[in-house]
Amino acid sequence: MPKITVDGQTIECKDKQMIIQACADAGIEVPHYCYHPGLSIVASCRICLAEVEGVPKLVPTCQTPVRDGMVVHLNSTKSIANQKQVMEYLLVNHPLDCPVCDQAGECNLQDYSYQFGRSESRFEEAKQKKPKKDVGLHVLLYNDRCIMCTRCVRFTREVAGTSELFVDGRGSKEEIEIFPGKPLNNKLSGNVVDLCPVGALLDKDFLFKQRVWFLKSAPSISPADAGGENIWVHHNEGVVYRLKPRYNEQLNKWWISDDTRYSHKVVNDPKRLYGAMRTQYGSQVESNYDDAIQQADTDLKRIHKENGDASLCAVLSPMMASEEAYLLGKYIRSIDPAALLVIGPVPMAAEDEVFRHYVSGQETFRIQAEKVPNKNGVTRVIDLLGGAKQTWDEFSQQHPTKLKAAWVVGGYLSHWTGLDAPAPLKKLYKVVQDILPSHLTHHADILLPSATWVEKDGSWENYQNMSQAFVAAFPPRDGAMREGNVYAKLLGRRTYDVAHVRQEMGEPFTSIKVPTISEADEPAMEFVEI
Amino acid sequence: MAFTEPVLTKRIPLDASQRKLIGYDDYVATGGYKSLKQALEMPPADIIKTVTDSGLRGRGGAGFSAGQKWSFIPKEKKGPHYLCVNADESEPGTFKDRYLIDHDPHLLLEGIAIACLATQCDIAYIFIRGEYHYSAKVLEHALKEAYAHGIFGGDGVLGSGKKVECYVHRGAGAYICGEETGLLEALEGKRGWPRNKPPFPAIAGAFARPTVINNVETLMCVPHILERGPAWFKTMGTPSSPGPKLFGMSGHVNNPGVYEDELGITLDYAINKLAGGMKGGAYKASVCGGISMGILGTNQLDIKLDFDDVRFRGGCLGLGTAGMIVMNEHTDMVKALRNCVRFYAHESCGQCTPCREGSNWMRKILDRILDGDGKAADLQMLMELEKTMGIMPGTTICGLADGTAWATRTFINKFYDEFALRCPEAPTKTIPLKVSSGRLNVLTPMGSNTR
């Protein structure tokens, strides 16, 4: 393992690692724009240059591999002079419209300008004006803010493999462009917004919605498919403003699909269900949430008493957390030991969407065809509980005639039942937990509005059988309740404690790691000495 | 020092009315393709050694030893090797390659064939500048003849079994494609953005295979070296820069054109003897080899035009391509510099920040100075900007930013008074580079840029 010295600090590096990456691993920030660990190296922004002893020129740290005994100076006069100069150059044609720029607050041009730049520009001439462009379904391009790091161009080539973006023109007139009639509409397009170190590429969905310094973040998992992409939920005051990728070496790396990125819409959907309902004399009336839960409990127990064993079933949605599925299974079996456990419908796309490198053809990203996050987890829970079980298809075609009542959980990101309530459920007594109105919720005997994944704790098991925990960003609004809390109440427990439930469930659930909010993502305010 | 007869231009008469295109038959009749036959009987290492011994230095501008460049190509062959001929002659003031190709294309083809034998290249690409329509046609025609006579393709060079293919590739008109790795990118069909080195082209060049890149004039010297030997080659020029050289004379001279002489002639000789003297006024300045190399001042007529004297005594970057733009006493040096910098700002490929933003910034400052709004600070700014760009301080990927820097540096240094006149209150000569080392103590969260 080579060792190098950076500004007097000796750090250990991996073989053939670039200096910048070795520094990053050791917690030393080298300013950089064009470098991104997930993309090829172009070394064109030139701000990462540093002085290396024994080399007469400044060397690009993003492109120079470490050598044992190398002595790097990031703070030498020459290095600092270059950092200051590059910062000044980058701001020459930058409009400095930070007050109206969405990136302000998380902009590397701002950060590095404070840290490495000079306080004022000596540029007195007229700035170049470049147009704004609508480059795709989700992405806007403000060309005048662009610093030509070409991360986005490399991303569309090397990760998405679709090559929509390219550099047009030459010199200071060059711009990022799309080909006529070929917009940036691939399923990974949102990532170029994350990649952009400045405010040139912006998300239309987030545009002018919120200043980033108001946002709080919570680590979470993608609900859009079985891939288990790791995300940050950026929210403020009970509103989710955007989802950002959270680095995971094994799964999504630095990227997420657009399905994931815009899956937060359901959280603040104006149509969301709030307030429990129960059916009285053939029509639904509003009810106190606790009363509705009590009523459901009483009714189910009565039905079981009247009809004997195997008259109850529970439809466990693959959108549920494994822990909640476990509790619901426990509850329904506590009334009816022979209750049927059904795994809810699993929407599938025709096939996985695979993205490949534009030259090598190597697979870079895969969007799973299975559009629910936790089919594997719920299946595992049903197996854990044992007893009668069915898949949705089996249940739809042929279900026990003795069934009289069902506890149905939805929670899908869109209206899942279609126009009509699912056939097998039609004649049953139904307790329904869901987040969006549907034909099923209209005909529910008891309707218990539930929480979306950002409002609760739990874990999901992805297609590779990797269980990952997600953390509640904020509690659900009044009139909705986490499924887990409902079951805890019904089972006579004081609270829904995820860790406790995992202990109860045993392996592999006990070994799930709960992500914590890292300091990097929630910078503390510090006094600035000038 | 004995330049008695023309070497590269031996088939091209000085009198323009008698010049004609030398076809295959004329070329062979005047001793053409003799060296190629000779080369076929030599092992590749011997050819490289002969060229190294001759001291032939690259005529494309950098002046790097041609033999040494060839010796970097791996000896063991694990796949195809490529030869790229750099005929993307875009340096302002340079037109020697066009002159050679237009009249004697077979000399180039012979040089290519020999170079391919020496470095075991299978395919040669002649990357010719997009604007050279006629030259490209001439080359295509000559290639057809060469193929028909078994120089390329078929059963190998002259039936020897060592097969070499040769193609003409026309550029699309960009200065940057004359930079060797920019040329390779353009050849591969990509945007002509120079590559990061290492890897050097000799290890991974065109299509990631070992590649030799040579200038047209360099390759044209090779057949003569093989034919007459390194010792003869060394009788011309200076010890460190031997051989004949084409000098492209343009600007305020009586007889502009391409002239062949040995390296190491003085600037005075080049202007007065070769180009027929100054026109319209006394000598003031001369671009010494494409404007990227900088400019020679009024008192530098005695500079020897070889690869070293221009650099060490002349204060320029080097001899470059020896394309001289001679200027007389009525030339406005501020305007001349503005013209140069406008060229660089227009031709900057836009990859590296310092060159992309810096060259255009410099152009805007010079525009302002010419508009009469010059300030003392402008000169200081120009000198500071010029120091921050180029491969020599290491701040850019390719060397073309150095061109901007050296042109600006030499213009301002050597004609400071003229610039100071346009910039009132400009200080007297020395302008130090100011660098403050203070840094604000603001912490950016780690990895915030890569999220």
Short mmCIF file of C-alpha atoms in Angstrom, two decimals, chain A residues 17-440:
data_model
loop_
_atom_site.label_atom_id
_atom_site.label_comp_id
_atom_site.label_asym_id
_atom_site.label_seq_id
_atom_site.Cartn_x
_atom_site.Cartn_y
_atom_site.Cartn_z
CA GLN A 17 -5.63 5.24 -6.92
CA MET A 18 -5.74 8.81 -8.12
CA ILE A 19 -4.45 11.41 -5.68
CA ILE A 20 -7.82 13.14 -5.45
CA GLN A 21 -9.59 9.91 -4.49
CA ALA A 22 -6.93 9.01 -1.94
CA CYS A 23 -7.36 12.45 -0.42
CA ALA A 24 -11.14 12.11 -0.39
CA ASP A 25 -10.87 8.74 1.37
CA ALA A 26 -8.65 10.35 3.98
CA GLY A 27 -11.03 13.25 4.45
CA ILE A 28 -9.00 15.88 2.62
CA GLU A 29 -10.99 17.97 0.20
CA VAL A 30 -9.34 18.72 -3.11
CA PRO A 31 -11.44 21.17 -5.11
CA HIS A 32 -12.81 19.59 -8.25
CA TYR A 33 -15.55 20.06 -10.81
CA CYS A 34 -15.09 17.69 -13.71
CA TYR A 35 -13.94 14.75 -11.62
CA HIS A 36 -16.59 12.29 -10.53
CA PRO A 37 -15.70 8.83 -9.24
CA GLY A 38 -18.47 7.27 -11.32
CA LEU A 39 -17.40 8.78 -14.63
CA SER A 40 -14.33 8.75 -16.84
CA ILE A 41 -11.58 11.25 -16.10
CA VAL A 42 -11.14 14.24 -18.39
CA ALA A 43 -9.08 16.54 -16.16
CA SER A 44 -10.45 19.60 -17.88
CA CYS A 45 -11.61 21.92 -15.09
CA ARG A 46 -8.03 22.27 -13.85
CA ILE A 47 -8.90 23.39 -10.33
CA CYS A 48 -7.64 20.20 -8.72
CA LEU A 49 -4.06 20.87 -9.80
CA ALA A 50 -1.51 20.53 -7.06
CA GLU A 51 2.20 20.82 -6.69
CA VAL A 52 4.01 17.51 -6.39
CA GLU A 53 7.61 17.52 -5.26
CA GLY A 54 9.96 16.51 -8.02
CA VAL A 55 7.53 17.49 -10.80
CA PRO A 56 8.16 20.94 -12.26
CA LYS A 57 4.60 21.46 -13.45
CA LEU A 58 1.38 21.42 -11.51
CA VAL A 59 -0.24 18.01 -11.84
CA PRO A 60 -3.94 17.23 -12.12
CA THR A 61 -4.66 15.24 -8.96
CA CYS A 62 -7.69 13.61 -10.55
CA GLN A 63 -5.57 12.07 -13.24
CA THR A 64 -2.29 11.33 -11.48
CA PRO A 65 -2.01 7.98 -9.75
CA VAL A 66 -0.37 7.86 -6.34
CA ARG A 67 3.23 6.77 -6.01
CA ASP A 68 4.79 5.65 -2.77
CA GLY A 69 6.53 8.56 -1.10
CA MET A 70 4.82 11.21 -3.17
CA VAL A 71 4.69 14.62 -1.51
CA VAL A 72 1.67 16.67 -2.55
CA HIS A 73 1.13 20.31 -1.68
CA LEU A 74 -2.44 21.51 -1.97
CA ASN A 75 -1.62 24.66 -0.05
CA SER A 76 1.57 25.78 -1.70
CA THR A 77 1.73 29.18 -3.32
CA LYS A 78 1.58 27.72 -6.79
CA SER A 79 -1.41 25.49 -6.04
CA ILE A 80 -3.31 28.31 -4.39
CA ALA A 81 -2.50 30.67 -7.23
CA ASN A 82 -3.95 28.18 -9.66
CA GLN A 83 -7.07 27.59 -7.57
CA LYS A 84 -7.71 31.29 -7.34
CA GLN A 85 -7.12 31.78 -11.03
CA VAL A 86 -9.40 28.93 -12.11
CA MET A 87 -12.12 30.20 -9.80
CA GLU A 88 -11.81 33.63 -11.36
CA TYR A 89 -11.91 32.15 -14.86
CA LEU A 90 -15.00 30.10 -14.10
CA LEU A 91 -16.84 33.16 -12.88
CA VAL A 92 -15.87 35.26 -15.89
CA ASN A 93 -18.98 34.31 -17.83
CA HIS A 94 -21.09 33.13 -14.92
CA PRO A 95 -24.16 35.34 -14.42
CA LEU A 96 -23.91 35.27 -10.58
CA ASP A 97 -27.68 35.06 -10.32
CA CYS A 98 -27.47 33.07 -7.08
CA PRO A 99 -30.54 34.75 -5.55
CA VAL A 100 -32.79 33.15 -8.15
CA CYS A 101 -30.78 29.99 -8.68
CA ASP A 102 -32.05 26.68 -7.32
CA GLN A 103 -28.54 25.41 -6.75
CA ALA A 104 -27.64 28.23 -4.38
CA GLY A 105 -26.72 26.76 -1.04
CA GLU A 106 -25.44 23.50 -2.43
CA CYS A 107 -23.43 24.97 -5.28
CA ASN A 108 -19.81 24.06 -5.64
CA LEU A 109 -19.14 27.30 -7.40
CA GLN A 110 -20.28 29.12 -4.26
CA ASP A 111 -18.50 26.82 -1.84
CA TYR A 112 -15.21 26.80 -3.68
CA SER A 113 -15.45 30.49 -4.34
CA TYR A 114 -15.46 31.07 -0.59
CA GLN A 115 -12.87 28.45 0.09
CA PHE A 116 -10.48 28.78 -2.80
CA GLY A 117 -11.44 31.85 -4.79
CA ARG A 118 -10.74 35.53 -4.55
CA SER A 119 -13.23 37.95 -3.12
CA GLU A 120 -13.71 40.00 -6.25
CA SER A 121 -13.36 39.50 -9.97
CA ARG A 122 -11.10 41.66 -12.06
CA PHE A 123 -13.14 40.96 -15.16
CA GLU A 124 -14.54 44.22 -16.47
CA GLU A 125 -15.70 43.28 -19.94
CA ALA A 126 -19.16 42.23 -21.04
CA LYS A 127 -20.24 38.74 -20.06
CA GLN A 128 -21.30 36.25 -22.65
CA LYS A 129 -25.00 35.55 -22.77
CA LYS A 130 -26.11 32.05 -23.49
CA PRO A 131 -29.66 30.77 -23.85
CA LYS A 132 -31.77 28.70 -21.49
CA LYS A 133 -32.89 25.43 -22.97
CA ASP A 134 -35.58 22.90 -22.30
CA VAL A 135 -33.60 19.72 -22.83
CA GLY A 136 -35.99 17.06 -21.65
CA LEU A 137 -39.04 15.96 -19.76
CA HIS A 138 -37.54 16.66 -16.36
CA VAL A 139 -34.51 18.80 -17.04
CA LEU A 140 -33.90 22.46 -17.79
CA LEU A 141 -30.53 23.77 -18.93
CA TYR A 142 -29.35 27.26 -17.98
CA ASN A 143 -26.40 27.49 -20.31
CA ASP A 144 -25.05 30.75 -18.94
CA ARG A 145 -24.38 29.11 -15.56
CA CYS A 146 -22.57 26.17 -17.12
CA ILE A 147 -18.86 25.72 -16.42
CA MET A 148 -18.32 23.00 -19.05
CA CYS A 149 -17.25 20.25 -16.71
CA THR A 150 -19.01 17.83 -19.12
CA ARG A 151 -20.11 15.55 -16.31
CA CYS A 152 -23.61 15.43 -17.80
CA VAL A 153 -22.30 14.61 -21.26
CA ARG A 154 -20.18 11.82 -19.88
CA PHE A 155 -23.09 10.53 -17.81
CA THR A 156 -25.43 10.20 -20.77
CA ARG A 157 -22.72 8.35 -22.63
CA GLU A 158 -21.11 6.22 -19.99
CA VAL A 159 -23.96 5.38 -17.67
CA ALA A 160 -27.23 5.96 -19.51
CA GLY A 161 -25.57 4.98 -22.79
CA THR A 162 -28.04 7.13 -24.67
CA SER A 163 -25.70 10.03 -25.59
CA GLU A 164 -28.36 12.71 -25.81
CA LEU A 165 -26.15 15.52 -24.56
CA PHE A 166 -23.07 16.78 -26.34
CA VAL A 167 -20.86 19.83 -26.46
CA ASP A 168 -21.65 22.23 -29.27
CA GLY A 169 -19.38 25.01 -30.43
CA ARG A 170 -15.83 25.77 -29.41
CA GLY A 171 -13.94 27.86 -26.91
CA SER A 172 -15.89 30.19 -24.70
CA LYS A 173 -18.89 29.95 -27.04
CA GLU A 174 -19.42 26.26 -26.45
CA GLU A 175 -22.64 25.00 -24.95
CA ILE A 176 -24.20 21.79 -23.81
CA GLU A 177 -26.78 20.81 -26.43
CA ILE A 178 -29.20 18.12 -27.43
CA PHE A 179 -29.64 16.92 -30.98
CA PRO A 180 -32.71 18.37 -32.69
CA GLY A 181 -35.76 16.32 -31.87
CA LYS A 182 -33.84 14.03 -29.50
CA PRO A 183 -34.58 15.33 -25.99
CA LEU A 184 -33.04 14.00 -22.82
CA ASN A 185 -35.86 11.63 -22.00
CA ASN A 186 -34.16 8.51 -20.77
CA LYS A 187 -35.15 6.99 -17.46
CA LEU A 188 -31.97 8.19 -15.76
CA SER A 189 -32.21 11.79 -16.95
CA GLY A 190 -32.70 13.25 -13.48
CA ASN A 191 -29.20 12.23 -12.47
CA VAL A 192 -27.63 14.92 -14.62
CA VAL A 193 -29.18 17.44 -12.25
CA ASP A 194 -27.44 15.83 -9.27
CA LEU A 195 -24.20 15.62 -11.19
CA CYS A 196 -24.15 19.26 -12.19
CA PRO A 197 -21.83 21.01 -9.74
CA VAL A 198 -23.45 24.35 -10.55
CA GLY A 199 -26.99 25.45 -11.28
CA ALA A 200 -26.92 24.81 -15.01
CA LEU A 201 -29.02 21.67 -15.07
CA LEU A 202 -32.15 21.99 -13.02
CA ASP A 203 -35.02 19.74 -12.16
CA LYS A 204 -38.31 21.09 -13.48
CA ASP A 205 -40.12 19.42 -10.64
CA PHE A 206 -38.04 21.16 -7.96
CA LEU A 207 -37.66 24.45 -9.82
CA PHE A 208 -38.31 27.43 -7.54
CA LYS A 209 -40.05 25.21 -4.99
CA GLN A 210 -37.77 25.55 -2.00
CA ARG A 211 -34.40 26.99 -1.01
CA VAL A 212 -32.12 24.10 -0.28
CA TRP A 213 -30.98 25.35 3.09
CA PHE A 214 -34.47 24.76 4.47
CA LEU A 215 -34.38 21.11 3.46
CA LYS A 216 -33.79 18.35 5.96
CA SER A 217 -32.78 14.92 4.87
CA ALA A 218 -33.63 11.40 5.91
CA PRO A 219 -32.06 8.22 4.57
CA SER A 220 -34.52 6.04 2.76
CA ILE A 221 -35.06 3.41 0.09
CA SER A 222 -36.74 3.66 -3.28
CA PRO A 223 -40.37 2.53 -3.30
CA ALA A 224 -40.56 2.46 -7.10
CA ASP A 225 -39.18 -0.99 -7.79
CA ALA A 226 -37.46 -4.02 -6.36
CA GLY A 227 -34.01 -2.58 -6.98
CA GLY A 228 -33.74 -1.12 -3.49
CA GLU A 229 -32.04 2.07 -4.62
CA ASN A 230 -30.78 4.12 -1.69
CA ILE A 231 -32.10 7.64 -1.50
CA TRP A 232 -32.17 10.74 0.63
CA VAL A 233 -35.58 12.24 1.28
CA HIS A 234 -35.30 16.00 1.27
CA HIS A 235 -38.23 17.49 3.11
CA ASN A 236 -39.38 20.46 5.09
CA GLU A 237 -42.43 20.87 7.30
CA GLY A 238 -44.09 17.66 6.23
CA VAL A 239 -43.60 18.19 2.52
CA VAL A 240 -41.21 16.08 0.48
CA TYR A 241 -39.54 18.32 -2.07
CA ARG A 242 -37.23 15.93 -3.79
CA LEU A 243 -35.44 12.63 -3.62
CA LYS A 244 -31.70 12.40 -4.17
CA PRO A 245 -29.52 9.34 -4.64
CA ARG A 246 -27.63 8.00 -1.64
CA TYR A 247 -24.38 6.29 -2.56
CA ASN A 248 -24.45 2.52 -2.35
CA GLU A 249 -21.54 0.65 -3.84
CA GLN A 250 -23.45 -2.59 -4.47
CA LEU A 251 -26.77 -1.29 -5.71
CA ASN A 252 -27.40 2.05 -7.26
CA LYS A 253 -23.89 3.58 -6.96
CA TRP A 254 -24.44 7.34 -7.33
CA TRP A 255 -27.58 7.16 -9.45
CA ILE A 256 -31.32 6.58 -9.19
CA SER A 257 -33.95 6.10 -11.85
CA ASP A 258 -36.50 8.76 -12.62
CA ASP A 259 -39.24 6.44 -11.38
CA THR A 260 -37.62 6.57 -7.99
CA ARG A 261 -36.85 10.25 -8.19
CA TYR A 262 -40.44 11.30 -8.73
CA SER A 263 -42.06 8.64 -6.55
CA HIS A 264 -42.39 11.21 -3.77
CA LYS A 265 -45.36 12.78 -5.54
CA VAL A 266 -47.68 10.39 -3.76
CA VAL A 267 -46.67 11.76 -0.36
CA ASN A 268 -48.16 15.16 -1.00
CA ASP A 269 -50.83 14.05 -3.42
CA PRO A 270 -53.92 16.24 -2.83
CA LYS A 271 -56.11 13.16 -3.31
CA ARG A 272 -54.53 11.30 -0.40
CA LEU A 273 -56.88 9.76 2.11
CA TYR A 274 -57.15 11.34 5.53
CA GLY A 275 -59.65 10.39 8.21
CA ALA A 276 -60.97 6.93 9.04
CA MET A 277 -64.34 5.81 7.62
CA ARG A 278 -66.75 3.04 8.44
CA THR A 279 -69.81 1.77 6.68
CA GLN A 280 -73.09 2.35 8.42
CA TYR A 281 -76.39 1.37 6.83
CA GLY A 282 -74.71 0.93 3.47
CA SER A 283 -72.79 4.18 3.26
CA GLN A 284 -69.42 5.34 4.56
CA VAL A 285 -69.37 7.82 7.40
CA GLU A 286 -66.45 9.54 9.02
CA SER A 287 -65.22 8.06 12.22
CA ASN A 288 -62.77 8.55 14.99
CA TYR A 289 -59.60 6.63 14.03
CA ASP A 290 -59.45 4.69 17.30
CA ASP A 291 -63.13 3.83 17.12
CA ALA A 292 -62.69 2.55 13.60
CA ILE A 293 -59.82 0.31 14.71
CA GLN A 294 -61.92 -0.99 17.60
CA GLN A 295 -64.86 -1.61 15.32
CA ALA A 296 -62.68 -3.55 12.88
CA ASP A 297 -61.36 -5.67 15.72
CA THR A 298 -64.81 -6.38 17.09
CA ASP A 299 -66.27 -7.18 13.65
CA LEU A 300 -63.46 -9.55 12.71
CA LYS A 301 -63.74 -11.40 15.99
CA ARG A 302 -67.50 -11.68 15.53
CA ILE A 303 -67.17 -13.00 11.98
CA HIS A 304 -64.62 -15.55 13.12
CA LYS A 305 -66.91 -16.64 15.94
CA GLU A 306 -69.86 -17.05 13.59
CA ASN A 307 -68.01 -18.83 10.80
CA GLY A 308 -65.22 -20.71 12.53
CA ASP A 309 -61.60 -21.09 11.49
CA ALA A 310 -60.30 -20.14 8.05
CA SER A 311 -62.95 -17.50 7.56
CA LEU A 312 -60.48 -14.61 7.70
CA CYS A 313 -57.69 -13.56 5.38
CA ALA A 314 -55.15 -10.78 5.19
CA VAL A 315 -53.84 -9.31 1.93
CA LEU A 316 -50.29 -8.23 2.69
CA SER A 317 -49.17 -5.57 0.25
CA PRO A 318 -45.64 -5.80 -1.18
CA MET A 319 -45.43 -2.10 -0.36
CA MET A 320 -45.52 -2.80 3.36
CA ALA A 321 -42.46 -2.91 5.54
CA SER A 322 -41.54 -6.44 6.52
CA GLU A 323 -42.05 -5.63 10.19
CA GLU A 324 -45.59 -4.39 9.56
CA ALA A 325 -46.41 -7.44 7.48
CA TYR A 326 -45.22 -9.56 10.38
CA LEU A 327 -47.41 -7.74 12.88
CA LEU A 328 -50.49 -7.92 10.66
CA GLY A 329 -49.93 -11.64 10.14
CA LYS A 330 -49.55 -12.08 13.88
CA TYR A 331 -52.74 -10.16 14.54
CA ILE A 332 -54.94 -11.94 12.04
CA ARG A 333 -53.65 -15.31 13.20
CA SER A 334 -54.34 -14.34 16.79
CA ILE A 335 -58.03 -14.19 15.94
CA ASP A 336 -58.15 -16.98 13.41
CA PRO A 337 -55.24 -19.41 13.66
CA ALA A 338 -56.07 -20.77 10.19
CA ALA A 339 -56.34 -17.35 8.55
CA LEU A 340 -55.13 -17.17 4.95
CA LEU A 341 -52.20 -14.86 4.21
CA VAL A 342 -52.23 -13.50 0.67
CA ILE A 343 -49.45 -11.49 -0.93
CA GLY A 344 -50.97 -8.55 -2.75
CA PRO A 345 -50.67 -7.90 -6.47
CA VAL A 346 -47.15 -7.41 -7.83
CA PRO A 347 -47.18 -5.05 -10.83
CA MET A 348 -44.56 -6.07 -13.35
CA ALA A 349 -43.12 -4.35 -16.39
CA ALA A 350 -42.39 -6.54 -19.40
CA GLU A 351 -38.70 -6.76 -18.60
CA ASP A 352 -35.84 -5.07 -16.74
CA GLU A 353 -34.61 -1.86 -18.28
CA VAL A 354 -30.87 -2.15 -18.72
CA PHE A 355 -28.51 0.74 -19.37
CA ARG A 356 -25.12 0.17 -20.92
CA HIS A 357 -21.89 2.04 -21.52
CA TYR A 358 -22.06 3.53 -25.01
CA VAL A 359 -18.83 1.91 -26.21
CA SER A 360 -18.03 -1.11 -24.09
CA GLY A 361 -21.64 -2.23 -23.72
CA GLN A 362 -20.99 -3.00 -20.07
CA GLU A 363 -24.09 -2.92 -17.90
CA THR A 364 -24.16 0.22 -15.81
CA PHE A 365 -27.66 0.42 -14.41
CA ARG A 366 -30.72 -1.79 -14.22
CA ILE A 367 -34.29 -0.80 -13.46
CA GLN A 368 -36.11 -3.84 -12.13
CA ALA A 369 -39.26 -5.01 -13.87
CA GLU A 370 -40.86 -5.73 -10.49
CA LYS A 371 -42.43 -2.43 -9.56
CA VAL A 372 -42.83 -3.01 -5.82
CA PRO A 373 -40.06 -2.77 -3.24
CA ASN A 374 -40.78 -5.63 -0.87
CA LYS A 375 -42.20 -8.72 -2.53
CA ASN A 376 -39.33 -10.79 -1.22
CA GLY A 377 -39.65 -9.42 2.29
CA VAL A 378 -43.37 -10.06 2.56
CA THR A 379 -42.92 -13.53 1.11
CA ARG A 380 -40.26 -14.20 3.72
CA VAL A 381 -42.57 -12.98 6.49
CA ILE A 382 -45.44 -15.19 5.29
CA ASP A 383 -43.08 -18.16 5.25
CA LEU A 384 -41.88 -17.20 8.71
CA LEU A 385 -45.44 -17.20 10.03
CA GLY A 386 -46.28 -20.46 8.25
CA GLY A 387 -49.83 -21.70 7.66
CA ALA A 388 -52.14 -21.09 4.71
CA LYS A 389 -50.81 -18.76 2.04
CA GLN A 390 -51.61 -17.77 -1.53
CA THR A 391 -50.24 -15.46 -4.15
CA TRP A 392 -52.57 -12.84 -5.59
CA ASP A 393 -53.00 -14.74 -8.85
CA GLU A 394 -53.97 -17.92 -7.02
CA PHE A 395 -56.24 -15.92 -4.77
CA SER A 396 -57.97 -14.20 -7.70
CA GLN A 397 -58.61 -17.44 -9.52
CA GLN A 398 -59.61 -19.68 -6.69
CA HIS A 399 -59.95 -18.84 -3.06
CA PRO A 400 -61.50 -20.75 -0.20
CA THR A 401 -65.27 -20.33 -0.31
CA LYS A 402 -65.40 -20.20 3.43
CA LEU A 403 -63.77 -16.76 3.52
CA LYS A 404 -65.96 -14.09 5.03
CA ALA A 405 -63.69 -11.18 5.84
CA ALA A 406 -60.44 -9.70 4.67
CA TRP A 407 -57.92 -7.20 5.99
CA VAL A 408 -56.55 -5.54 2.87
CA VAL A 409 -53.46 -3.37 2.73
CA GLY A 410 -52.73 -1.24 -0.35
CA GLY A 411 -50.18 1.52 -0.17
CA TYR A 412 -49.28 1.43 -3.86
CA LEU A 413 -47.90 4.57 -5.44
CA SER A 414 -50.85 4.78 -7.83
CA HIS A 415 -54.43 3.55 -7.88
CA TRP A 416 -53.87 -0.15 -7.88
CA THR A 417 -57.27 -1.74 -8.08
CA GLY A 418 -58.38 -0.25 -11.35
CA LEU A 419 -62.00 0.68 -11.90
CA ASP A 420 -63.55 -2.11 -9.91
CA ALA A 421 -62.74 -3.67 -6.58
CA PRO A 422 -60.82 -6.93 -7.04
CA ALA A 423 -63.24 -9.78 -7.72
CA PRO A 424 -62.41 -12.10 -4.84
CA LEU A 425 -62.83 -9.32 -2.31
CA LYS A 426 -66.21 -8.19 -3.56
CA LYS A 427 -68.47 -10.08 -1.24
CA LEU A 428 -66.22 -10.05 1.82
CA TYR A 429 -66.24 -7.82 4.85
CA LYS A 430 -63.28 -5.55 4.19
CA VAL A 431 -60.95 -3.59 6.40
CA VAL A 432 -58.84 -1.50 4.01
CA GLN A 433 -55.62 0.38 4.71
CA ASP A 434 -54.53 2.54 1.80
CA ILE A 435 -53.15 5.93 0.91
CA LEU A 436 -55.03 6.82 -2.28
CA PRO A 437 -58.75 6.55 -2.98
CA SER A 438 -59.83 3.68 -5.20
CA HIS A 439 -62.86 1.55 -5.93
CA LEU A 440 -61.78 -0.67 -3.10
#
